[in-house]
Amino acid sequence: MYRLLTFLLLTFYANCSYLVASEEFEERPLSAILIDSYQEDPIIPSQIPSIGRYTPAYDNKKVSEIAEISVYDEHSPKYVSLKAEDGIFEFIEKEEAEFRITNEKTDFLQETQKIAELAEFDNGRMDKVKSHQIQTAPYKFFGNILITFPHALNKRTSPVRCVGSGVLIGPNHVLTAGHNIYNHGRGGWAQEIIFTPAQHKEYKPYGEAKGVILRTFKGWIQGSGEGYDYDIGLIILETAIGYQTGWMSLLEPEETFLDLRPTLTIAGYPYKDVKLKTQDGVTKVKVAKMYKHSAPLKESQEMRLLYEINTLEGQSGSPIISFIKSIKTSFVLGIHTHGSTAANEGARLTINKFERILEGISRFRLPRPSLEVSLRGHENEVEDYLIDVSKKAS
């Protein structure tokens, strides 16, 4: 009896230790950073009775009037998207893609049982998010992510590019799927991340921002690609683009709220409308279109959310959001990670995940740019404005 009790206690503590370790962040810097640039700003969540704890959102209602003007090299490589065996589309230079299809036995276009987005619900319906919608909350907080991994799934000789989705949850913080920043089959940590919020076709109202620090849960890294409970990643951006766009509120949902089967929405950037081009020697997303779909929550589990919401490859990392009418606010409840024939799934924001993400936001928070810095590069426009004001005053 004593031995049995001892065994059970040791097993319990071992499981607890594993869970604690799984819910810690692993961190990967992509470039040198000035740690003094960040202001540690603890976030104190608020509480909505019977709904859950949440972080403050920020909505900069003014849409940027100075959009990025993209000039792409005329003779830059052409990219095509090929579906790998794990269902993720890899963007590969056209000539190399043709060579791979001709010379390799693997059929990259074949349907497999591992496809990330397999099921179709509501007759496969997905709605395009129109340009005027993207300029408003919550859609302007969503963006596409161009990811460069060390190598392709089945070809380890050169880097490969993939596309995912994500959402701003702080001035320089993007929440996405863990497999968008650490991919077991493509060499581990991403080598480069470029986030573009609110893009509509070629229009990028807020420009782009590079990721400088990547963080994902140990449970995802140690899970060998199957630890979907922890398939969440946090990208720290080099610039505080969120002060232009605003950002979303995170919600750690209570069971009483999830039992109501709230309507969920997923919006992101499917691969099928993404085109890449080279600009100043750097490959970027030239064209991208946002799609969305909504449905009631089908099932809530301790670590996951299940729903019959249509998604496509490229939308991994999209936020799972719910609009709460009583306070007229949308919240992020989790991150879309993968699909199956029964339901699509996402990693739920649990107590520990919520806390770890808040720590990352607080620790790596860039201050609001000063007026001098924010106007840098637009001196002529400011001068013209001041002259105009002076004339009117006289």
JSON list of C-alpha atoms in Angstrom, two decimals, residues 161-325:
[
{"chain": "A", "resi": 161, "resn": "ARG", "atom": "CA", "xyz": [9.39, 30.36, -47.52]},
{"chain": "A", "resi": 162, "resn": "CYS", "atom": "CA", "xyz": [5.93, 29.77, -46.09]},
{"chain": "A", "resi": 163, "resn": "VAL", "atom": "CA", "xyz": [3.02, 32.06, -45.28]},
{"chain": "A", "resi": 164, "resn": "GLY", "atom": "CA", "xyz": [1.01, 32.21, -42.07]},
{"chain": "A", "resi": 165, "resn": "SER", "atom": "CA", "xyz": [-1.28, 34.62, -40.24]},
{"chain": "A", "resi": 166, "resn": "GLY", "atom": "CA", "xyz": [-1.15, 36.46, -36.93]},
{"chain": "A", "resi": 167, "resn": "VAL", "atom": "CA", "xyz": [-2.67, 39.22, -34.82]},
{"chain": "A", "resi": 168, "resn": "LEU", "atom": "CA", "xyz": [-1.26, 42.26, -33.03]},
{"chain": "A", "resi": 169, "resn": "ILE", "atom": "CA", "xyz": [-1.77, 42.00, -29.26]},
{"chain": "A", "resi": 170, "resn": "GLY", "atom": "CA", "xyz": [0.58, 44.82, -28.25]},
{"chain": "A", "resi": 171, "resn": "PRO", "atom": "CA", "xyz": [2.54, 47.69, -29.79]},
{"chain": "A", "resi": 172, "resn": "ASN", "atom": "CA", "xyz": [5.24, 45.33, -31.11]},
{"chain": "A", "resi": 173, "resn": "HIS", "atom": "CA", "xyz": [3.78, 41.92, -30.33]},
{"chain": "A", "resi": 174, "resn": "VAL", "atom": "CA", "xyz": [2.17, 39.41, -32.71]},
{"chain": "A", "resi": 175, "resn": "LEU", "atom": "CA", "xyz": [0.45, 36.21, -31.60]},
{"chain": "A", "resi": 176, "resn": "THR", "atom": "CA", "xyz": [0.53, 33.33, -34.07]},
{"chain": "A", "resi": 177, "resn": "ALA", "atom": "CA", "xyz": [0.88, 29.55, -34.27]},
{"chain": "A", "resi": 178, "resn": "GLY", "atom": "CA", "xyz": [3.98, 27.94, -32.82]},
{"chain": "A", "resi": 179, "resn": "HIS", "atom": "CA", "xyz": [4.62, 26.08, -36.08]},
{"chain": "A", "resi": 180, "resn": "ASN", "atom": "CA", "xyz": [4.89, 29.44, -37.87]},
{"chain": "A", "resi": 181, "resn": "ILE", "atom": "CA", "xyz": [8.06, 30.24, -35.94]},
{"chain": "A", "resi": 182, "resn": "TYR", "atom": "CA", "xyz": [9.35, 26.77, -35.04]},
{"chain": "A", "resi": 183, "resn": "ASN", "atom": "CA", "xyz": [8.72, 23.99, -37.57]},
{"chain": "A", "resi": 184, "resn": "HIS", "atom": "CA", "xyz": [10.02, 20.52, -36.77]},
{"chain": "A", "resi": 185, "resn": "GLY", "atom": "CA", "xyz": [10.15, 19.37, -40.41]},
{"chain": "A", "resi": 186, "resn": "ARG", "atom": "CA", "xyz": [11.79, 22.52, -41.78]},
{"chain": "A", "resi": 187, "resn": "GLY", "atom": "CA", "xyz": [14.84, 22.91, -39.59]},
{"chain": "A", "resi": 188, "resn": "GLY", "atom": "CA", "xyz": [13.39, 24.31, -36.37]},
{"chain": "A", "resi": 189, "resn": "TRP", "atom": "CA", "xyz": [13.44, 28.07, -35.72]},
{"chain": "A", "resi": 190, "resn": "ALA", "atom": "CA", "xyz": [12.50, 30.46, -38.53]},
{"chain": "A", "resi": 191, "resn": "GLN", "atom": "CA", "xyz": [15.40, 32.47, -39.95]},
{"chain": "A", "resi": 192, "resn": "GLU", "atom": "CA", "xyz": [13.32, 35.51, -40.87]},
{"chain": "A", "resi": 193, "resn": "ILE", "atom": "CA", "xyz": [9.81, 36.77, -40.10]},
{"chain": "A", "resi": 194, "resn": "ILE", "atom": "CA", "xyz": [8.06, 39.68, -41.87]},
{"chain": "A", "resi": 195, "resn": "PHE", "atom": "CA", "xyz": [4.65, 40.75, -40.54]},
{"chain": "A", "resi": 196, "resn": "THR", "atom": "CA", "xyz": [2.30, 42.91, -42.65]},
{"chain": "A", "resi": 197, "resn": "PRO", "atom": "CA", "xyz": [-0.91, 44.08, -40.94]},
{"chain": "A", "resi": 198, "resn": "ALA", "atom": "CA", "xyz": [-4.16, 44.94, -42.75]},
{"chain": "A", "resi": 199, "resn": "GLN", "atom": "CA", "xyz": [-2.85, 44.18, -46.23]},
{"chain": "A", "resi": 200, "resn": "HIS", "atom": "CA", "xyz": [-5.48, 44.23, -49.00]},
{"chain": "A", "resi": 201, "resn": "LYS", "atom": "CA", "xyz": [-4.21, 43.07, -52.39]},
{"chain": "A", "resi": 202, "resn": "GLU", "atom": "CA", "xyz": [-1.07, 45.23, -52.90]},
{"chain": "A", "resi": 203, "resn": "TYR", "atom": "CA", "xyz": [-2.10, 47.93, -50.43]},
{"chain": "A", "resi": 204, "resn": "LYS", "atom": "CA", "xyz": [-0.12, 47.94, -47.17]},
{"chain": "A", "resi": 205, "resn": "PRO", "atom": "CA", "xyz": [-1.46, 50.90, -45.14]},
{"chain": "A", "resi": 206, "resn": "TYR", "atom": "CA", "xyz": [0.95, 50.34, -42.26]},
{"chain": "A", "resi": 207, "resn": "GLY", "atom": "CA", "xyz": [3.93, 48.90, -44.09]},
{"chain": "A", "resi": 208, "resn": "GLU", "atom": "CA", "xyz": [5.77, 45.90, -42.63]},
{"chain": "A", "resi": 209, "resn": "ALA", "atom": "CA", "xyz": [7.78, 44.97, -39.57]},
{"chain": "A", "resi": 210, "resn": "LYS", "atom": "CA", "xyz": [10.43, 42.31, -39.03]},
{"chain": "A", "resi": 211, "resn": "GLY", "atom": "CA", "xyz": [10.46, 39.93, -36.10]},
{"chain": "A", "resi": 212, "resn": "VAL", "atom": "CA", "xyz": [13.55, 40.19, -33.88]},
{"chain": "A", "resi": 213, "resn": "ILE", "atom": "CA", "xyz": [12.65, 37.74, -31.08]},
{"chain": "A", "resi": 214, "resn": "LEU", "atom": "CA", "xyz": [10.64, 34.52, -31.45]},
{"chain": "A", "resi": 215, "resn": "ARG", "atom": "CA", "xyz": [9.04, 32.75, -28.50]},
{"chain": "A", "resi": 216, "resn": "THR", "atom": "CA", "xyz": [7.06, 29.53, -28.38]},
{"chain": "A", "resi": 217, "resn": "PHE", "atom": "CA", "xyz": [6.14, 27.03, -25.69]},
{"chain": "A", "resi": 218, "resn": "LYS", "atom": "CA", "xyz": [8.48, 24.20, -24.74]},
{"chain": "A", "resi": 219, "resn": "GLY", "atom": "CA", "xyz": [5.48, 21.90, -25.07]},
{"chain": "A", "resi": 220, "resn": "TRP", "atom": "CA", "xyz": [5.35, 22.68, -28.80]},
{"chain": "A", "resi": 221, "resn": "ILE", "atom": "CA", "xyz": [9.09, 22.23, -29.36]},
{"chain": "A", "resi": 222, "resn": "GLN", "atom": "CA", "xyz": [9.22, 19.00, -27.36]},
{"chain": "A", "resi": 223, "resn": "GLY", "atom": "CA", "xyz": [6.05, 17.65, -28.96]},
{"chain": "A", "resi": 224, "resn": "SER", "atom": "CA", "xyz": [7.74, 16.84, -32.29]},
{"chain": "A", "resi": 225, "resn": "GLY", "atom": "CA", "xyz": [5.02, 18.61, -34.25]},
{"chain": "A", "resi": 226, "resn": "GLU", "atom": "CA", "xyz": [2.12, 16.94, -32.43]},
{"chain": "A", "resi": 227, "resn": "GLY", "atom": "CA", "xyz": [1.90, 19.13, -29.32]},
{"chain": "A", "resi": 228, "resn": "TYR", "atom": "CA", "xyz": [-0.99, 21.21, -30.63]},
{"chain": "A", "resi": 229, "resn": "ASP", "atom": "CA", "xyz": [-2.03, 22.11, -27.07]},
{"chain": "A", "resi": 230, "resn": "TYR", "atom": "CA", "xyz": [0.99, 24.44, -27.04]},
{"chain": "A", "resi": 231, "resn": "ASP", "atom": "CA", "xyz": [1.07, 25.43, -30.72]},
{"chain": "A", "resi": 232, "resn": "ILE", "atom": "CA", "xyz": [1.23, 29.17, -29.97]},
{"chain": "A", "resi": 233, "resn": "GLY", "atom": "CA", "xyz": [4.02, 31.60, -30.80]},
{"chain": "A", "resi": 234, "resn": "LEU", "atom": "CA", "xyz": [4.82, 35.18, -29.86]},
{"chain": "A", "resi": 235, "resn": "ILE", "atom": "CA", "xyz": [6.74, 37.42, -32.26]},
{"chain": "A", "resi": 236, "resn": "ILE", "atom": "CA", "xyz": [8.50, 40.52, -30.92]},
{"chain": "A", "resi": 237, "resn": "LEU", "atom": "CA", "xyz": [8.72, 43.08, -33.75]},
{"chain": "A", "resi": 238, "resn": "GLU", "atom": "CA", "xyz": [11.57, 45.51, -34.35]},
{"chain": "A", "resi": 239, "resn": "THR", "atom": "CA", "xyz": [9.17, 48.47, -34.57]},
{"chain": "A", "resi": 240, "resn": "ALA", "atom": "CA", "xyz": [6.09, 49.46, -32.56]},
{"chain": "A", "resi": 241, "resn": "ILE", "atom": "CA", "xyz": [3.71, 49.24, -35.50]},
{"chain": "A", "resi": 242, "resn": "GLY", "atom": "CA", "xyz": [0.81, 48.66, -33.11]},
{"chain": "A", "resi": 243, "resn": "TYR", "atom": "CA", "xyz": [0.70, 52.34, -32.15]},
{"chain": "A", "resi": 244, "resn": "GLN", "atom": "CA", "xyz": [-0.45, 52.97, -35.73]},
{"chain": "A", "resi": 245, "resn": "THR", "atom": "CA", "xyz": [-2.87, 50.07, -36.09]},
{"chain": "A", "resi": 246, "resn": "GLY", "atom": "CA", "xyz": [-3.98, 49.38, -32.54]},
{"chain": "A", "resi": 247, "resn": "TRP", "atom": "CA", "xyz": [-4.13, 45.87, -31.12]},
{"chain": "A", "resi": 248, "resn": "MET", "atom": "CA", "xyz": [-6.54, 43.26, -29.81]},
{"chain": "A", "resi": 249, "resn": "SER", "atom": "CA", "xyz": [-7.51, 42.19, -26.34]},
{"chain": "A", "resi": 250, "resn": "LEU", "atom": "CA", "xyz": [-6.69, 38.68, -25.10]},
{"chain": "A", "resi": 251, "resn": "LEU", "atom": "CA", "xyz": [-9.30, 36.73, -23.14]},
{"chain": "A", "resi": 252, "resn": "GLU", "atom": "CA", "xyz": [-8.72, 33.78, -20.85]},
{"chain": "A", "resi": 253, "resn": "PRO", "atom": "CA", "xyz": [-12.27, 32.40, -21.23]},
{"chain": "A", "resi": 254, "resn": "GLU", "atom": "CA", "xyz": [-14.13, 30.82, -18.33]},
{"chain": "A", "resi": 255, "resn": "GLU", "atom": "CA", "xyz": [-16.10, 27.62, -18.82]},
{"chain": "A", "resi": 256, "resn": "THR", "atom": "CA", "xyz": [-19.35, 29.45, -18.05]},
{"chain": "A", "resi": 257, "resn": "PHE", "atom": "CA", "xyz": [-18.74, 31.61, -21.12]},
{"chain": "A", "resi": 258, "resn": "LEU", "atom": "CA", "xyz": [-17.67, 28.75, -23.37]},
{"chain": "A", "resi": 259, "resn": "ASP", "atom": "CA", "xyz": [-20.71, 26.70, -22.28]},
{"chain": "A", "resi": 260, "resn": "LEU", "atom": "CA", "xyz": [-22.84, 29.32, -24.06]},
{"chain": "A", "resi": 261, "resn": "ARG", "atom": "CA", "xyz": [-21.26, 28.19, -27.36]},
{"chain": "A", "resi": 262, "resn": "PRO", "atom": "CA", "xyz": [-20.37, 31.73, -28.49]},
{"chain": "A", "resi": 263, "resn": "THR", "atom": "CA", "xyz": [-19.96, 32.55, -32.16]},
{"chain": "A", "resi": 264, "resn": "LEU", "atom": "CA", "xyz": [-16.33, 32.44, -33.21]},
{"chain": "A", "resi": 265, "resn": "THR", "atom": "CA", "xyz": [-14.66, 34.10, -36.20]},
{"chain": "A", "resi": 266, "resn": "ILE", "atom": "CA", "xyz": [-11.36, 33.28, -37.87]},
{"chain": "A", "resi": 267, "resn": "ALA", "atom": "CA", "xyz": [-9.82, 35.70, -40.37]},
{"chain": "A", "resi": 268, "resn": "GLY", "atom": "CA", "xyz": [-6.45, 35.37, -42.04]},
{"chain": "A", "resi": 269, "resn": "TYR", "atom": "CA", "xyz": [-4.54, 35.09, -45.29]},
{"chain": "A", "resi": 270, "resn": "PRO", "atom": "CA", "xyz": [-4.88, 31.82, -47.29]},
{"chain": "A", "resi": 271, "resn": "TYR", "atom": "CA", "xyz": [-1.97, 30.84, -49.51]},
{"chain": "A", "resi": 272, "resn": "LYS", "atom": "CA", "xyz": [-4.10, 30.81, -52.68]},
{"chain": "A", "resi": 273, "resn": "ASP", "atom": "CA", "xyz": [-4.21, 34.61, -52.99]},
{"chain": "A", "resi": 274, "resn": "VAL", "atom": "CA", "xyz": [-0.65, 35.29, -51.85]},
{"chain": "A", "resi": 275, "resn": "LYS", "atom": "CA", "xyz": [2.02, 36.31, -54.35]},
{"chain": "A", "resi": 276, "resn": "LEU", "atom": "CA", "xyz": [5.68, 36.96, -53.56]},
{"chain": "A", "resi": 277, "resn": "LYS", "atom": "CA", "xyz": [8.09, 39.38, -55.23]},
{"chain": "A", "resi": 278, "resn": "THR", "atom": "CA", "xyz": [11.58, 40.70, -54.60]},
{"chain": "A", "resi": 279, "resn": "GLN", "atom": "CA", "xyz": [12.02, 44.31, -53.51]},
{"chain": "A", "resi": 280, "resn": "ASP", "atom": "CA", "xyz": [15.49, 45.79, -52.92]},
{"chain": "A", "resi": 281, "resn": "GLY", "atom": "CA", "xyz": [16.88, 42.28, -52.91]},
{"chain": "A", "resi": 282, "resn": "VAL", "atom": "CA", "xyz": [14.42, 41.13, -50.23]},
{"chain": "A", "resi": 283, "resn": "THR", "atom": "CA", "xyz": [11.54, 38.76, -50.97]},
{"chain": "A", "resi": 284, "resn": "LYS", "atom": "CA", "xyz": [8.24, 40.10, -49.65]},
{"chain": "A", "resi": 285, "resn": "VAL", "atom": "CA", "xyz": [4.51, 39.49, -49.95]},
{"chain": "A", "resi": 286, "resn": "LYS", "atom": "CA", "xyz": [3.33, 41.49, -52.96]},
{"chain": "A", "resi": 287, "resn": "VAL", "atom": "CA", "xyz": [-0.35, 40.50, -53.01]},
{"chain": "A", "resi": 288, "resn": "ALA", "atom": "CA", "xyz": [-2.51, 39.06, -50.23]},
{"chain": "A", "resi": 289, "resn": "LYS", "atom": "CA", "xyz": [-6.23, 38.89, -49.52]},
{"chain": "A", "resi": 290, "resn": "MET", "atom": "CA", "xyz": [-7.93, 38.33, -46.18]},
{"chain": "A", "resi": 291, "resn": "TYR", "atom": "CA", "xyz": [-10.78, 35.82, -45.75]},
{"chain": "A", "resi": 292, "resn": "LYS", "atom": "CA", "xyz": [-13.04, 35.09, -42.80]},
{"chain": "A", "resi": 293, "resn": "HIS", "atom": "CA", "xyz": [-15.68, 32.62, -41.65]},
{"chain": "A", "resi": 294, "resn": "SER", "atom": "CA", "xyz": [-17.80, 32.32, -38.51]},
{"chain": "A", "resi": 295, "resn": "ALA", "atom": "CA", "xyz": [-19.61, 29.55, -36.64]},
{"chain": "A", "resi": 296, "resn": "PRO", "atom": "CA", "xyz": [-20.59, 28.69, -33.05]},
{"chain": "A", "resi": 297, "resn": "LEU", "atom": "CA", "xyz": [-18.05, 26.98, -30.83]},
{"chain": "A", "resi": 298, "resn": "LYS", "atom": "CA", "xyz": [-18.55, 23.23, -31.26]},
{"chain": "A", "resi": 299, "resn": "GLU", "atom": "CA", "xyz": [-16.61, 21.97, -28.25]},
{"chain": "A", "resi": 300, "resn": "SER", "atom": "CA", "xyz": [-14.26, 23.34, -25.62]},
{"chain": "A", "resi": 301, "resn": "GLN", "atom": "CA", "xyz": [-11.54, 21.16, -24.14]},
{"chain": "A", "resi": 302, "resn": "GLU", "atom": "CA", "xyz": [-9.08, 21.91, -21.39]},
{"chain": "A", "resi": 303, "resn": "MET", "atom": "CA", "xyz": [-6.38, 23.00, -23.87]},
{"chain": "A", "resi": 304, "resn": "ARG", "atom": "CA", "xyz": [-8.20, 23.35, -27.20]},
{"chain": "A", "resi": 305, "resn": "LEU", "atom": "CA", "xyz": [-11.20, 24.86, -28.95]},
{"chain": "A", "resi": 306, "resn": "LEU", "atom": "CA", "xyz": [-13.06, 22.96, -31.71]},
{"chain": "A", "resi": 307, "resn": "TYR", "atom": "CA", "xyz": [-15.22, 24.62, -34.37]},
{"chain": "A", "resi": 308, "resn": "GLU", "atom": "CA", "xyz": [-16.74, 24.05, -37.81]},
{"chain": "A", "resi": 309, "resn": "ILE", "atom": "CA", "xyz": [-15.12, 27.12, -39.35]},
{"chain": "A", "resi": 310, "resn": "ASN", "atom": "CA", "xyz": [-13.64, 26.90, -42.83]},
{"chain": "A", "resi": 311, "resn": "THR", "atom": "CA", "xyz": [-9.97, 27.74, -43.13]},
{"chain": "A", "resi": 312, "resn": "LEU", "atom": "CA", "xyz": [-7.24, 27.24, -45.72]},
{"chain": "A", "resi": 313, "resn": "GLU", "atom": "CA", "xyz": [-3.50, 26.72, -45.57]},
{"chain": "A", "resi": 314, "resn": "GLY", "atom": "CA", "xyz": [-1.91, 30.04, -44.69]},
{"chain": "A", "resi": 315, "resn": "GLN", "atom": "CA", "xyz": [-4.49, 30.82, -42.02]},
{"chain": "A", "resi": 316, "resn": "SER", "atom": "CA", "xyz": [-2.62, 28.92, -39.35]},
{"chain": "A", "resi": 317, "resn": "GLY", "atom": "CA", "xyz": [-1.86, 31.44, -36.63]},
{"chain": "A", "resi": 318, "resn": "SER", "atom": "CA", "xyz": [-5.08, 33.37, -37.18]},
{"chain": "A", "resi": 319, "resn": "PRO", "atom": "CA", "xyz": [-6.76, 34.49, -33.97]},
{"chain": "A", "resi": 320, "resn": "ILE", "atom": "CA", "xyz": [-9.93, 32.77, -32.81]},
{"chain": "A", "resi": 321, "resn": "ILE", "atom": "CA", "xyz": [-12.06, 35.76, -31.86]},
{"chain": "A", "resi": 322, "resn": "SER", "atom": "CA", "xyz": [-15.45, 36.33, -30.29]},
{"chain": "A", "resi": 323, "resn": "PHE", "atom": "CA", "xyz": [-17.46, 39.54, -30.15]},
{"chain": "A", "resi": 324, "resn": "ILE", "atom": "CA", "xyz": [-19.14, 40.15, -26.79]},
{"chain": "A", "resi": 325, "resn": "LYS", "atom": "CA", "xyz": [-22.16, 42.35, -27.39]}
]
